[in-house]
Coordinates of C-alpha atoms in Angstrom, one line a residue:
M1 CA -100.2 -93.9 -131.9
N2 CA -100.6 -95.9 -128.6
V3 CA -97.3 -96.7 -126.9
P4 CA -96.7 -100.5 -127.2
E5 CA -96.3 -102.3 -123.8
T6 CA -92.8 -103.4 -122.8
R7 CA -93.1 -107.2 -122.4
W8 CA -90.6 -107.7 -119.6
L9 CA -92.3 -105.1 -117.5
Q10 CA -95.6 -106.7 -118.1
D11 CA -94.2 -110.1 -117.0
L12 CA -92.6 -108.5 -113.9
Q13 CA -95.9 -106.9 -112.8
R14 CA -97.7 -110.2 -113.4
L15 CA -95.2 -112.2 -111.3
L16 CA -94.7 -109.8 -108.4
P17 CA -97.4 -111.5 -106.2
I18 CA -95.7 -115.0 -106.6
R19 CA -92.0 -114.5 -107.2
S20 CA -89.4 -112.9 -104.9
H21 CA -86.2 -113.0 -107.1
Y22 CA -85.8 -112.3 -110.9
V23 CA -82.8 -113.2 -113.0
I24 CA -83.0 -110.8 -115.9
S25 CA -80.8 -111.3 -119.0
G26 CA -80.8 -110.3 -122.7
A27 CA -81.0 -106.7 -123.8
I28 CA -80.6 -105.3 -120.3
R29 CA -78.5 -102.4 -121.6
D30 CA -81.1 -101.3 -124.2
S31 CA -83.4 -98.3 -124.0
F32 CA -87.1 -98.8 -123.5
L33 CA -90.1 -96.9 -124.8
L34 CA -92.4 -95.7 -122.0
P35 CA -95.4 -93.4 -121.7
L36 CA -94.4 -90.6 -119.3
P37 CA -95.9 -87.3 -118.1
S38 CA -96.5 -84.8 -120.9
Q39 CA -93.8 -82.4 -119.6
E40 CA -91.2 -85.2 -120.0
A41 CA -92.4 -87.0 -123.1
S42 CA -92.0 -86.2 -126.7
P43 CA -94.9 -85.1 -128.9
G44 CA -95.8 -88.8 -129.4
G45 CA -96.5 -89.2 -125.7
A46 CA -93.5 -91.4 -124.8
T47 CA -89.8 -91.3 -124.5
L48 CA -86.8 -93.7 -124.5
V49 CA -85.4 -94.4 -121.1
P50 CA -82.7 -96.8 -119.7
F51 CA -83.4 -100.0 -117.7
N52 CA -83.4 -98.4 -114.2
R53 CA -85.8 -95.6 -115.2
A54 CA -88.1 -98.0 -116.9
L55 CA -88.2 -100.3 -113.9
W56 CA -88.7 -97.4 -111.4
E57 CA -91.6 -95.9 -113.4
S58 CA -93.3 -99.3 -113.5
L59 CA -92.8 -99.9 -109.8
K60 CA -94.0 -96.4 -108.9
R61 CA -97.4 -97.2 -110.5
L62 CA -97.6 -100.2 -108.1
D63 CA -96.9 -98.0 -105.0
Y64 CA -93.2 -98.9 -104.6
R65 CA -91.4 -96.1 -102.7
L66 CA -87.7 -97.1 -102.8
L67 CA -85.4 -98.6 -105.4
L68 CA -81.9 -99.7 -104.3
I69 CA -79.2 -100.5 -106.8
Y70 CA -76.0 -102.4 -106.1
D71 CA -73.0 -103.1 -108.4
P72 CA -69.5 -104.5 -107.5
V73 CA -67.8 -101.2 -108.5
D74 CA -69.8 -98.4 -107.0
G75 CA -71.5 -100.4 -104.2
L76 CA -75.0 -99.4 -103.0
R77 CA -77.0 -96.4 -104.1
V78 CA -80.6 -95.3 -104.5
Y79 CA -82.6 -94.5 -107.7
P80 CA -83.4 -91.8 -108.3
D81 CA -80.5 -90.3 -106.5
D82 CA -82.0 -87.6 -104.4
S83 CA -81.9 -86.6 -100.7
G84 CA -85.4 -87.9 -99.9
Q85 CA -84.6 -91.4 -101.3
R86 CA -81.2 -91.5 -99.5
E87 CA -82.8 -90.5 -96.1
L88 CA -85.5 -93.1 -96.6
A89 CA -82.9 -95.9 -97.3
T90 CA -80.9 -94.8 -94.3
R91 CA -84.0 -94.9 -92.0
L92 CA -85.2 -98.3 -93.2
F93 CA -81.9 -100.2 -93.7
D94 CA -79.3 -98.2 -91.7
V95 CA -77.1 -97.5 -94.7
K96 CA -74.8 -94.5 -95.2
L97 CA -75.5 -92.9 -98.6
A98 CA -74.5 -89.3 -97.8
D99 CA -72.0 -89.3 -100.6
G100 CA -74.4 -91.0 -103.0
C101 CA -73.1 -94.6 -102.7
Q102 CA -71.6 -97.0 -100.1
Q103 CA -69.2 -99.9 -100.6
I104 CA -70.5 -103.0 -98.8
S105 CA -69.3 -106.6 -98.5
L106 CA -71.2 -109.6 -99.8
E107 CA -72.1 -110.5 -96.2
S108 CA -73.6 -107.0 -95.7
L109 CA -75.4 -107.3 -99.0
S110 CA -77.0 -110.6 -98.0
N111 CA -78.2 -109.0 -94.8
L112 CA -79.6 -106.1 -96.8
M113 CA -81.5 -108.5 -99.0
K114 CA -82.9 -110.3 -96.0
K115 CA -84.1 -107.0 -94.4
L116 CA -85.6 -105.8 -97.7
S117 CA -87.5 -109.0 -98.3
A118 CA -89.1 -108.7 -94.8
E119 CA -89.7 -104.9 -94.9
R120 CA -93.4 -104.2 -94.1
E121 CA -93.5 -100.5 -93.8
M122 CA -93.4 -99.7 -97.6
R123 CA -92.7 -101.5 -100.8
C124 CA -89.0 -101.6 -101.8
A125 CA -87.0 -103.3 -104.6
L126 CA -83.3 -104.1 -105.0
V127 CA -81.4 -104.4 -108.3
L128 CA -78.1 -106.3 -108.3
D129 CA -76.4 -104.9 -111.4
F130 CA -73.5 -106.6 -113.2
A131 CA -74.4 -109.7 -111.1
S132 CA -72.4 -111.8 -113.6
R133 CA -69.3 -110.1 -112.1
I134 CA -70.1 -111.1 -108.5
T135 CA -69.2 -114.7 -109.2
R136 CA -66.2 -116.6 -110.5
K137 CA -67.0 -119.7 -112.5
A138 CA -70.0 -121.3 -110.9
E139 CA -68.1 -124.5 -110.0
Q140 CA -65.2 -122.5 -108.5
L141 CA -67.0 -120.2 -106.0
G142 CA -65.0 -119.0 -103.1
E143 CA -66.2 -119.4 -99.5
A144 CA -67.6 -115.8 -99.4
E145 CA -69.4 -116.1 -102.8
H146 CA -70.8 -119.5 -101.9
R147 CA -72.2 -118.3 -98.6
F148 CA -73.7 -115.3 -100.3
F149 CA -75.6 -117.3 -102.9
V150 CA -76.8 -119.8 -100.3
A151 CA -78.1 -116.8 -98.3
A152 CA -79.8 -115.5 -101.5
E153 CA -81.4 -118.9 -102.2
K154 CA -82.7 -119.1 -98.6
I155 CA -84.1 -115.5 -98.8
S156 CA -85.9 -116.3 -102.0
L157 CA -87.5 -119.4 -100.4
T158 CA -88.4 -117.8 -97.0
A159 CA -89.6 -114.4 -98.2
S160 CA -93.3 -113.8 -98.3
A161 CA -95.6 -111.5 -100.2
I162 CA -96.5 -108.6 -97.9
V163 CA -99.0 -105.8 -97.6
P164 CA -97.2 -102.6 -96.5
R165 CA -98.7 -100.9 -93.4
E166 CA -98.3 -97.5 -95.0
T167 CA -99.8 -97.9 -98.5
G168 CA -101.9 -101.1 -98.3
G169 CA -102.8 -102.7 -101.6
P170 CA -102.6 -106.4 -102.7
P171 CA -99.9 -108.7 -101.4
Q172 CA -96.6 -108.4 -103.4
Y173 CA -93.0 -109.3 -102.8
N174 CA -90.3 -106.8 -102.4
P175 CA -88.3 -108.0 -105.4
I176 CA -84.6 -108.6 -105.9
L177 CA -83.6 -108.4 -109.5
W178 CA -80.3 -109.9 -110.8
L179 CA -79.1 -108.3 -114.0
V180 CA -76.8 -110.8 -115.8
N181 CA -75.2 -111.3 -119.2
R182 CA -76.5 -114.9 -119.3
A183 CA -78.6 -116.8 -116.8
Q184 CA -75.9 -119.4 -116.6
D185 CA -73.5 -116.9 -115.1
L186 CA -75.1 -117.6 -111.7
P187 CA -74.8 -121.0 -110.0
S188 CA -77.3 -123.4 -111.6
W189 CA -78.5 -124.6 -108.2
F190 CA -79.6 -121.1 -107.4
T191 CA -81.4 -120.3 -110.7
L192 CA -82.9 -123.7 -111.4
D193 CA -83.7 -125.3 -108.0
S194 CA -85.6 -122.3 -106.4
E195 CA -89.3 -122.1 -107.1
R196 CA -89.3 -118.4 -106.2
V197 CA -86.6 -117.4 -108.7
A198 CA -88.1 -116.3 -112.1
S199 CA -86.0 -115.9 -115.2
L200 CA -86.9 -113.0 -117.6
V201 CA -85.2 -112.5 -120.9
I202 CA -85.4 -109.1 -122.5
S203 CA -85.6 -109.6 -126.2
K204 CA -84.7 -107.3 -129.0
P205 CA -87.6 -104.9 -129.9
D206 CA -90.1 -106.0 -132.4
F207 CA -91.5 -104.1 -135.3
E208 CA -94.1 -102.2 -133.3
M209 CA -91.7 -101.2 -130.6
R210 CA -89.1 -99.9 -133.2
Q211 CA -91.9 -98.1 -135.0
G212 CA -92.8 -96.4 -131.8
A213 CA -89.2 -95.4 -131.1
A214 CA -88.9 -94.1 -134.7
L215 CA -91.9 -91.9 -134.2
Q216 CA -90.3 -90.4 -131.0
L217 CA -86.9 -89.8 -132.7
A218 CA -88.3 -88.6 -136.0
P219 CA -88.6 -84.9 -135.0
L220 CA -84.8 -84.8 -134.3
F221 CA -84.0 -85.4 -138.0
N222 CA -83.4 -82.4 -140.3
G223 CA -86.3 -81.7 -142.5
Y224 CA -88.9 -83.7 -140.6
A225 CA -90.8 -80.7 -139.3
D226 CA -91.3 -79.3 -142.8
A227 CA -92.0 -82.6 -144.5
A228 CA -95.4 -83.6 -145.9
P229 CA -97.4 -86.3 -144.0
A230 CA -96.7 -88.9 -146.7
V231 CA -92.9 -88.2 -146.5
R232 CA -93.0 -88.5 -142.7
T233 CA -94.8 -91.8 -142.9
Q234 CA -92.3 -93.1 -145.4
F235 CA -89.4 -92.0 -143.3
V236 CA -90.8 -93.8 -140.2
K237 CA -91.4 -96.9 -142.3
S238 CA -87.8 -96.9 -143.7
F239 CA -86.3 -96.3 -140.3
T240 CA -88.3 -99.1 -138.8
E241 CA -87.7 -101.7 -141.5
G242 CA -84.0 -100.8 -141.9
T243 CA -83.3 -101.4 -138.2
E244 CA -84.7 -104.9 -137.9
G245 CA -82.8 -106.9 -135.3
M246 CA -81.4 -103.7 -133.7
S247 CA -81.9 -102.3 -130.2
L248 CA -83.8 -99.1 -129.4
S249 CA -80.4 -97.7 -128.2
A250 CA -79.1 -98.3 -131.7
L251 CA -82.0 -96.2 -133.1
S252 CA -81.0 -93.4 -130.8
D253 CA -77.3 -93.8 -131.9
I254 CA -78.4 -93.6 -135.6
T255 CA -80.3 -90.4 -134.8
E256 CA -77.3 -88.8 -133.2
L257 CA -75.1 -90.0 -136.1
A258 CA -77.4 -88.5 -138.6
D259 CA -77.3 -85.2 -136.7
R260 CA -73.5 -85.2 -136.7
Q261 CA -73.2 -86.1 -140.3
K262 CA -75.9 -83.6 -141.4
L263 CA -78.1 -86.3 -142.8
G264 CA -81.8 -85.5 -143.1
I265 CA -85.0 -87.6 -143.5
A266 CA -84.2 -88.3 -147.1
D267 CA -80.9 -89.9 -146.1
I268 CA -82.2 -92.3 -143.5
E269 CA -80.9 -95.4 -145.4
D270 CA -77.4 -93.9 -145.5
A271 CA -77.6 -93.2 -141.7
V272 CA -78.6 -96.8 -141.0
R273 CA -76.0 -98.2 -143.3
C274 CA -73.3 -95.9 -141.8
Y275 CA -74.2 -97.3 -138.3
K276 CA -74.2 -100.9 -139.5
V277 CA -70.9 -100.9 -141.5
G278 CA -69.1 -97.9 -140.0
A279 CA -68.7 -96.1 -143.3
L280 CA -70.5 -93.1 -144.7
D281 CA -69.0 -93.2 -148.1
N282 CA -71.0 -95.6 -150.3
P283 CA -69.2 -96.9 -153.4
W284 CA -72.5 -98.2 -154.8
R285 CA -73.8 -94.7 -155.2
K286 CA -70.8 -93.2 -157.0
D287 CA -71.6 -91.8 -160.4
Y288 CA -68.5 -93.2 -161.9
L289 CA -69.5 -96.7 -161.1
R290 CA -72.5 -96.6 -163.5
K291 CA -70.2 -95.5 -166.3
K292 CA -67.7 -98.3 -165.4
I293 CA -70.4 -100.9 -165.5
R294 CA -71.9 -99.5 -168.7
D295 CA -68.5 -100.1 -170.4
G296 CA -67.8 -103.2 -168.3
Q297 CA -68.5 -105.9 -170.9
S298 CA -65.4 -105.3 -172.9
F299 CA -63.3 -104.9 -169.7
I300 CA -64.5 -108.3 -168.4
E301 CA -64.3 -110.2 -171.7
D302 CA -60.7 -109.0 -172.2
R303 CA -59.9 -111.1 -169.1
V304 CA -62.6 -113.8 -169.2
K305 CA -62.7 -115.1 -172.7
G306 CA -65.5 -117.2 -174.4
Q307 CA -68.1 -116.7 -171.7
H308 CA -70.4 -114.1 -173.3
P309 CA -73.7 -115.4 -171.8
A310 CA -72.2 -115.6 -168.3
V311 CA -70.7 -112.1 -168.6
V312 CA -74.1 -110.6 -169.8
K313 CA -76.0 -112.2 -166.9
T314 CA -73.4 -111.2 -164.4
L315 CA -73.6 -107.6 -165.5
D316 CA -77.4 -107.6 -165.4
I317 CA -77.2 -108.7 -161.7
L318 CA -74.5 -106.1 -161.0
K319 CA -76.7 -103.3 -162.6
R320 CA -79.6 -104.4 -160.4
S321 CA -77.3 -104.0 -157.4
V322 CA -76.2 -100.5 -158.3
M323 CA -79.8 -99.4 -158.8
S324 CA -80.6 -100.8 -155.3
L325 CA -83.3 -103.1 -156.8
T326 CA -82.0 -106.3 -155.3
G327 CA -85.0 -108.0 -153.7
A328 CA -87.3 -105.2 -154.9
Q329 CA -90.1 -107.8 -155.4
A330 CA -90.2 -108.4 -151.6
R331 CA -92.0 -106.2 -149.1
S332 CA -88.7 -105.6 -147.4
G333 CA -85.4 -106.5 -149.0
G334 CA -83.1 -103.6 -148.1
S335 CA -80.9 -105.6 -145.8
R336 CA -80.1 -108.4 -148.3
P337 CA -76.7 -108.6 -149.9
R338 CA -76.3 -106.3 -152.9
G339 CA -76.0 -109.2 -155.2
V340 CA -75.8 -113.0 -155.2
L341 CA -74.2 -115.0 -157.9
F342 CA -73.8 -118.8 -158.3
F343 CA -71.1 -119.5 -160.9
A344 CA -71.3 -123.1 -162.1
G345 CA -69.5 -124.9 -164.9
P346 CA -66.4 -126.9 -165.9
T347 CA -63.1 -126.4 -164.1
G348 CA -60.7 -123.8 -165.5
V349 CA -63.2 -121.8 -167.6
G350 CA -63.0 -118.5 -165.7
K351 CA -65.3 -118.6 -162.7
T352 CA -62.8 -117.4 -160.1
E353 CA -61.3 -115.0 -162.7
L354 CA -64.7 -113.4 -163.3
A355 CA -65.1 -112.9 -159.5
K356 CA -61.7 -111.1 -159.4
T357 CA -62.5 -109.1 -162.5
L358 CA -65.9 -108.1 -161.0
T359 CA -64.1 -106.9 -157.9
Q360 CA -61.7 -104.9 -160.0
L361 CA -64.5 -103.3 -161.9
V362 CA -66.6 -102.3 -158.9
F363 CA -63.9 -101.4 -156.3
G364 CA -60.9 -100.7 -158.4
D365 CA -58.8 -103.4 -156.8
E366 CA -59.2 -107.2 -157.3
R367 CA -57.7 -107.7 -153.9
A368 CA -60.8 -106.2 -152.4
Y369 CA -62.5 -109.6 -152.6
L370 CA -62.6 -112.0 -149.7
R371 CA -62.1 -115.7 -150.8
F372 CA -63.0 -118.7 -148.7
D373 CA -62.0 -122.1 -150.1
M374 CA -64.9 -124.2 -148.9
S375 CA -62.9 -127.5 -149.1
E376 CA -61.3 -126.3 -145.9
F377 CA -64.7 -126.5 -144.2
A378 CA -65.7 -130.0 -145.1
E379 CA -66.1 -131.0 -141.4
E380 CA -69.0 -129.7 -139.3
H381 CA -66.7 -128.5 -136.5
T382 CA -64.9 -126.2 -138.9
S383 CA -67.9 -123.8 -138.8
A384 CA -66.2 -122.5 -135.6
R385 CA -63.5 -121.1 -137.9
L386 CA -65.9 -119.5 -140.3
L387 CA -68.4 -118.1 -137.9
G388 CA -66.8 -118.2 -134.5
A389 CA -67.0 -120.8 -131.7
P390 CA -70.1 -120.8 -129.6
P391 CA -70.1 -118.9 -126.2
G392 CA -68.1 -120.8 -123.6
Y393 CA -65.9 -122.7 -126.0
V394 CA -62.2 -122.0 -126.5
G395 CA -61.7 -119.1 -128.9
F396 CA -65.3 -117.9 -128.9
D397 CA -64.1 -114.3 -128.1
A398 CA -62.0 -114.3 -131.3
G399 CA -65.0 -114.2 -133.7
G400 CA -65.2 -115.9 -137.0
E401 CA -63.0 -115.6 -140.1
L402 CA -66.0 -114.6 -142.2
T403 CA -67.7 -112.3 -139.8
N404 CA -64.4 -110.5 -138.9
A405 CA -63.5 -110.1 -142.6
V406 CA -66.9 -108.6 -143.5
R407 CA -66.7 -106.2 -140.6
Q408 CA -63.3 -105.0 -141.8
K409 CA -64.4 -104.8 -145.5
P410 CA -68.1 -104.1 -145.5
F411 CA -67.9 -103.1 -149.2
S412 CA -66.5 -106.2 -150.9
V413 CA -67.0 -109.3 -153.1
V414 CA -67.1 -112.4 -150.9
L415 CA -66.2 -115.5 -152.8
F416 CA -67.1 -119.0 -151.6
D417 CA -65.1 -121.3 -153.8
E418 CA -66.3 -124.8 -154.6
I419 CA -69.3 -124.5 -152.3
E420 CA -70.4 -128.1 -152.7
K421 CA -67.3 -129.2 -150.7
A422 CA -68.5 -127.6 -147.5
H423 CA -70.3 -129.5 -144.8
P424 CA -74.1 -129.3 -145.3
R425 CA -74.5 -127.9 -141.8
I426 CA -72.3 -125.0 -142.7
L427 CA -74.4 -124.3 -145.7
D428 CA -77.3 -123.7 -143.4
K429 CA -75.6 -120.6 -142.1
F430 CA -75.9 -119.0 -145.6
L431 CA -79.7 -119.0 -145.2
Q432 CA -79.6 -116.1 -142.8
I433 CA -77.0 -114.3 -144.9
L434 CA -79.1 -114.6 -148.1
E435 CA -82.4 -113.7 -146.4
D436 CA -81.5 -111.1 -143.7
G437 CA -78.0 -109.9 -144.8
R438 CA -76.5 -110.4 -141.4
L439 CA -74.7 -113.0 -139.2
T440 CA -73.9 -113.0 -135.5
D441 CA -70.7 -114.7 -134.3
G442 CA -69.8 -116.4 -131.0
R443 CA -69.1 -113.1 -129.4
G444 CA -72.5 -111.7 -130.1
D445 CA -71.2 -109.2 -132.7
T446 CA -73.2 -108.9 -135.9
A447 CA -71.6 -108.6 -139.3
Y448 CA -73.8 -107.0 -142.0
F449 CA -73.6 -108.3 -145.6
S450 CA -76.0 -105.7 -147.0
E451 CA -73.2 -104.0 -149.0
T452 CA -71.5 -107.1 -150.3
I453 CA -71.7 -109.2 -153.4
L454 CA -71.8 -112.9 -152.6
I455 CA -70.3 -115.3 -155.2
F456 CA -70.5 -119.0 -155.0
T457 CA -68.6 -121.2 -157.4
S458 CA -69.2 -124.8 -158.1
N459 CA -68.4 -127.7 -160.5
L460 CA -71.8 -129.3 -159.8
G461 CA -73.5 -130.7 -162.9
I462 CA -70.3 -131.6 -164.9
Y463 CA -70.3 -135.1 -163.4
V464 CA -73.3 -136.9 -161.9
E465 CA -73.7 -140.1 -159.9
D466 CA -76.1 -142.9 -160.6
N467 CA -78.0 -144.9 -158.0
Q468 CA -75.0 -147.2 -157.6
G469 CA -72.7 -144.2 -156.9
N470 CA -70.8 -144.4 -160.2
R471 CA -69.7 -141.1 -161.6
S472 CA -70.4 -140.3 -165.3
Q473 CA -69.8 -137.2 -167.4
N474 CA -73.0 -135.2 -167.6
V475 CA -71.8 -132.6 -170.1
K476 CA -68.7 -132.6 -172.3
P477 CA -66.8 -130.3 -174.7
G478 CA -68.7 -129.9 -177.9
D479 CA -72.2 -129.8 -176.3
S480 CA -74.2 -126.6 -177.2
Y481 CA -74.3 -123.9 -174.5
E482 CA -78.1 -124.5 -174.2
T483 CA -77.5 -128.2 -173.4
V484 CA -74.7 -127.4 -170.9
E485 CA -76.9 -124.8 -169.2
F486 CA -79.9 -127.0 -168.9
K487 CA -78.1 -130.0 -167.7
V488 CA -76.0 -128.1 -165.1
R489 CA -79.0 -126.2 -163.7
E490 CA -80.9 -129.5 -163.5
A491 CA -78.1 -131.2 -161.7
I492 CA -77.7 -128.3 -159.2
G493 CA -81.4 -128.4 -158.5
N494 CA -81.3 -132.2 -157.8
Y495 CA -78.2 -131.8 -155.6
F496 CA -79.8 -129.2 -153.3
K497 CA -83.3 -130.8 -153.3
F498 CA -82.6 -134.5 -153.1
K499 CA -79.0 -135.0 -151.9
L500 CA -78.8 -132.2 -149.4
S501 CA -82.5 -131.9 -148.8
R502 CA -82.1 -128.1 -148.6
P503 CA -84.3 -126.7 -151.4
E504 CA -84.7 -123.6 -149.3
L505 CA -81.1 -122.7 -149.9
L506 CA -81.5 -123.1 -153.7
N507 CA -84.7 -121.0 -153.5
R508 CA -82.8 -118.1 -151.9
I509 CA -80.1 -118.2 -154.6
G510 CA -83.0 -117.9 -157.0
D511 CA -82.4 -117.4 -160.7
N512 CA -78.9 -116.1 -160.0
I513 CA -77.2 -119.3 -161.3
V514 CA -74.7 -118.3 -164.0
V515 CA -73.6 -121.3 -166.1
F516 CA -70.2 -121.2 -167.8
D517 CA -69.5 -123.0 -171.1
F518 CA -66.6 -125.2 -172.0
I519 CA -63.9 -123.2 -173.8
S520 CA -63.6 -123.7 -177.6
A521 CA -60.4 -124.2 -179.5
E522 CA -60.7 -120.6 -180.8
V523 CA -61.0 -119.3 -177.2
A524 CA -58.2 -121.6 -176.0
A525 CA -55.9 -120.1 -178.7
K526 CA -56.7 -116.6 -177.3
I527 CA -55.9 -117.7 -173.8
F528 CA -52.7 -119.4 -175.0
D529 CA -51.6 -116.1 -176.7
G530 CA -52.3 -114.1 -173.5
M531 CA -50.3 -116.6 -171.5
L532 CA -47.4 -116.5 -174.0
R533 CA -47.3 -112.7 -173.7
N534 CA -47.1 -113.1 -169.9
V535 CA -44.1 -115.4 -170.3
A536 CA -42.4 -112.9 -172.7
R537 CA -43.1 -110.0 -170.2
R538 CA -41.6 -112.0 -167.3
L539 CA -38.5 -112.8 -169.4
Q540 CA -38.0 -109.1 -170.1
E541 CA -38.5 -108.1 -166.5
E542 CA -36.4 -110.8 -164.9
L543 CA -33.7 -111.6 -167.4
N544 CA -33.8 -108.6 -169.8
L545 CA -34.4 -110.9 -172.7
Q546 CA -36.8 -110.4 -175.6
L547 CA -38.6 -113.6 -176.7
A548 CA -39.0 -114.4 -180.4
M549 CA -40.7 -117.5 -181.9
P550 CA -41.4 -118.3 -185.5
A551 CA -45.0 -119.0 -186.5
T552 CA -44.4 -122.7 -187.1
V553 CA -43.0 -123.2 -183.6
R554 CA -45.8 -121.2 -182.1
D555 CA -48.4 -123.3 -184.0
E556 CA -46.8 -126.5 -182.8
L557 CA -46.7 -125.3 -179.2
L558 CA -50.4 -124.2 -179.5
A559 CA -51.4 -127.7 -180.8
R560 CA -49.6 -129.3 -177.8
C561 CA -51.4 -127.0 -175.3
I562 CA -54.9 -127.3 -176.6
R563 CA -55.1 -131.0 -177.3
D564 CA -57.3 -131.6 -174.3
L565 CA -59.7 -128.8 -173.3
S566 CA -61.5 -130.7 -170.6
N567 CA -59.5 -128.7 -167.9
G568 CA -60.3 -125.3 -169.5
G569 CA -57.9 -122.4 -169.5
R570 CA -56.1 -123.7 -166.4
G571 CA -55.3 -126.9 -168.4
V572 CA -53.9 -124.7 -171.2
G573 CA -51.6 -123.0 -168.7
N574 CA -50.5 -126.4 -167.3
Q575 CA -49.6 -127.6 -170.7
L576 CA -47.8 -124.4 -171.5
E577 CA -45.7 -124.9 -168.4
S578 CA -44.9 -128.5 -169.2
N579 CA -44.2 -128.0 -172.9
F580 CA -42.5 -124.6 -172.9
I581 CA -41.7 -122.9 -169.6
N582 CA -39.9 -125.9 -168.1
P583 CA -37.7 -126.8 -171.1
L584 CA -37.1 -123.0 -171.7
S585 CA -35.9 -122.7 -168.1
R586 CA -33.7 -125.7 -168.4
A587 CA -32.1 -124.4 -171.6
L588 CA -31.5 -120.9 -170.3
F589 CA -30.1 -122.3 -167.1
E590 CA -27.2 -123.9 -169.1
Q591 CA -26.4 -120.8 -171.1
E592 CA -24.3 -117.7 -170.4
L593 CA -26.8 -114.9 -170.5
E594 CA -24.6 -111.9 -169.8
G595 CA -24.7 -109.4 -172.7
K596 CA -27.6 -111.3 -174.4
Q597 CA -30.7 -109.3 -175.3
R598 CA -32.8 -111.7 -177.4
V599 CA -33.7 -115.4 -177.2
T600 CA -35.3 -117.1 -180.3
V601 CA -37.0 -120.5 -179.9
T602 CA -36.2 -122.3 -183.2
A603 CA -37.7 -125.8 -182.5
I604 CA -39.4 -128.1 -180.1
T605 CA -38.3 -131.7 -179.8
E606 CA -39.3 -134.6 -177.7
A607 CA -37.3 -137.8 -176.9
D608 CA -38.2 -140.4 -174.2
K609 CA -41.0 -138.1 -173.1
V610 CA -38.5 -135.3 -172.4
I611 CA -39.3 -132.0 -174.2
S612 CA -36.4 -129.8 -175.3
L613 CA -36.1 -126.5 -177.0
S614 CA -33.6 -125.3 -179.5
L615 CA -32.5 -121.7 -178.8
Q616 CA -30.5 -118.9 -180.4
L617 CA -29.2 -116.1 -178.1
A618 CA -28.2 -112.8 -179.5

C-alpha cells in the first residue's frame, strides 16, 4: 500500500516560496504517517512520527540543514539534538547550546528570528512551540510581548525568499512556524493583517490515513503474524472504521492498551471500546444478560402493567442491542448507540417506569440510568448546560451535564424525558449522537454513546392543534390500540416534518417508536392493588401497624380512584393519595398509637368535599 500524503506538509511545501510565517493549529500533538528509510520503517514502508520529526523529514528533502525549536519552558534547542546541529546553530546564530538548550528573552528571540529570516548560507527553520503560552490575552499584551509581536510582524513582511549560497535550489523562505492551540491565541492584527503569515490547520486523519496507520500497527497485535490474509484484512478494516474521528496517536495508544490487556486481533473492538469509554469489562457481552432478557418479559410486566405490545417491541430492540446488530444494515454502524427507543403515549401509562425497569434488567440497578428533564432546556441558551459552553465563554472548561455524565457512566440508559419540550436547536445535537455515537463538549473532550441505550419519552400525538392553534384530543381512552398507535405515530411524524422541519431527526430514530396504550379499568385495578400494598408496607415499616380493609371498603375506594383514567397510573396514585392516604394520616394523627398493632378501615365518608375514614385500632 502506498503511504498517503500528509496534507499539512504538502501545503507547507507548496507555500514555502511565498510565505515566511505559518500559524499552525489543530492536531499539532498528533502522530503522522511518513515514508522513511527501510531501516527505520515498518514492513509497510512507513512509521508514525511526532510533529517535529515529520517537519524535519519534510524539510530535509528540500535541502534544509537546520531546525531550531523554541518553547517558553526549555528555551531554544536544535532538532535533532546532536553535536553537529548544535555547532551549526552556534556558528550561524551565536547561541550557546552546549547543554542542549538555552533560555532566551523575547527580545533575543525576535533578534534570532530576524537573523534566521535573512540567513543566506543555508536553509534554516524555526518552530515556536507552545506559542499560545507566549501571550496573555491578545488585548492585554504587556510591553515586552507587544514589542515582540510587532517585531515578528515586521520580520514577516520584510523577509524575502532566498537561494542559499551553499546548496542553491529555488528561492524559498526560511520559515518560522507558530504552533498554537487556536489561531486566535495570537494577536489578530498579527495573524490577519500580514500577507506573509499563512494559517494551516492540521485536521484529524481521514479514513485512508487511519488505514495506513492501522497497517503499520497491525504486526504489534497478538496473533496477527499467524493470521490468514482474510483475517488480517478484516482486522485492519475493523481497526480503521472503529477509530473514526480519532487521532493517529490514539491508534498507537489502542495498540499499547491491547498489548497490556493481552488482547489479540480478534479483540480489536474491545480494545477500541476500552480506549473510548475507559472500561474493559463489557456488560453487553455477559452470558447472564441474555438469560435475564430471555426471562425479561414477566419481570417488566410485573412493574409496567397493561403495555404488552410496548414491552415486546422494547425487548426486541434490547435483544438486537445485546447481539450487537444495531445498525447492522449500514456499512458501518459500530459506533452508534446500543439502542434507541422513543416512548410515546398518554401521561401516566408507564413510559418512565419502563425506562427504569429496563435499566434494572440490564445493569442490575435502576439508578444506573441518567435522566434529563427536557423541559429544563426549553431555551436555546440552555444547550450550554447540556453540552458545555463554547470555547471562550464562561464555564466552557466545566464541560456539559450530558457529556460529563456519559463519560462517568459509559454503560447506562440515558433518558430524555418529554423531548418535545426542548428547544429545537438543542434537538439538532441529537443528530450526531444518533448517527455517530459521540459528542464533543466545549472543552474539546469527546463523550462516546456507543455503549448506551437512549430513550426519549413524549406525549406527542395525544393532543393535536388545528390551523387556528386550538388543541383537541387526538386519541382517548376506549380507542383500540391499533387506532392509538396509528394516530400517535402520524402525529409524531407531522411534528418533526412540518412543525420542526427536522425530518432527518425522525429518520434517525427510525422504526424505534414504541407507542403506549391507555390503561384499562382492569389494569388500573392491578395498579391500585399494588399501590395499596405499598401503603400497607409503609405503615408496617414506619408505625408498626398492619392495615386491614373489608372488601366493600376496598371496592368503594377503587371506584373513587379509577373514575378518570385519562391521567393513567399516576392519576390512580393521585386519587389514592386524596381519597385514602390523606384522610388516613389525619385520622391516625389524632389517635394514640402506642401499643396498637392493627388498623382496620371500616368506612369512607365524605361531607362538604372532605373525605374521612372510620378506623378501628387494636
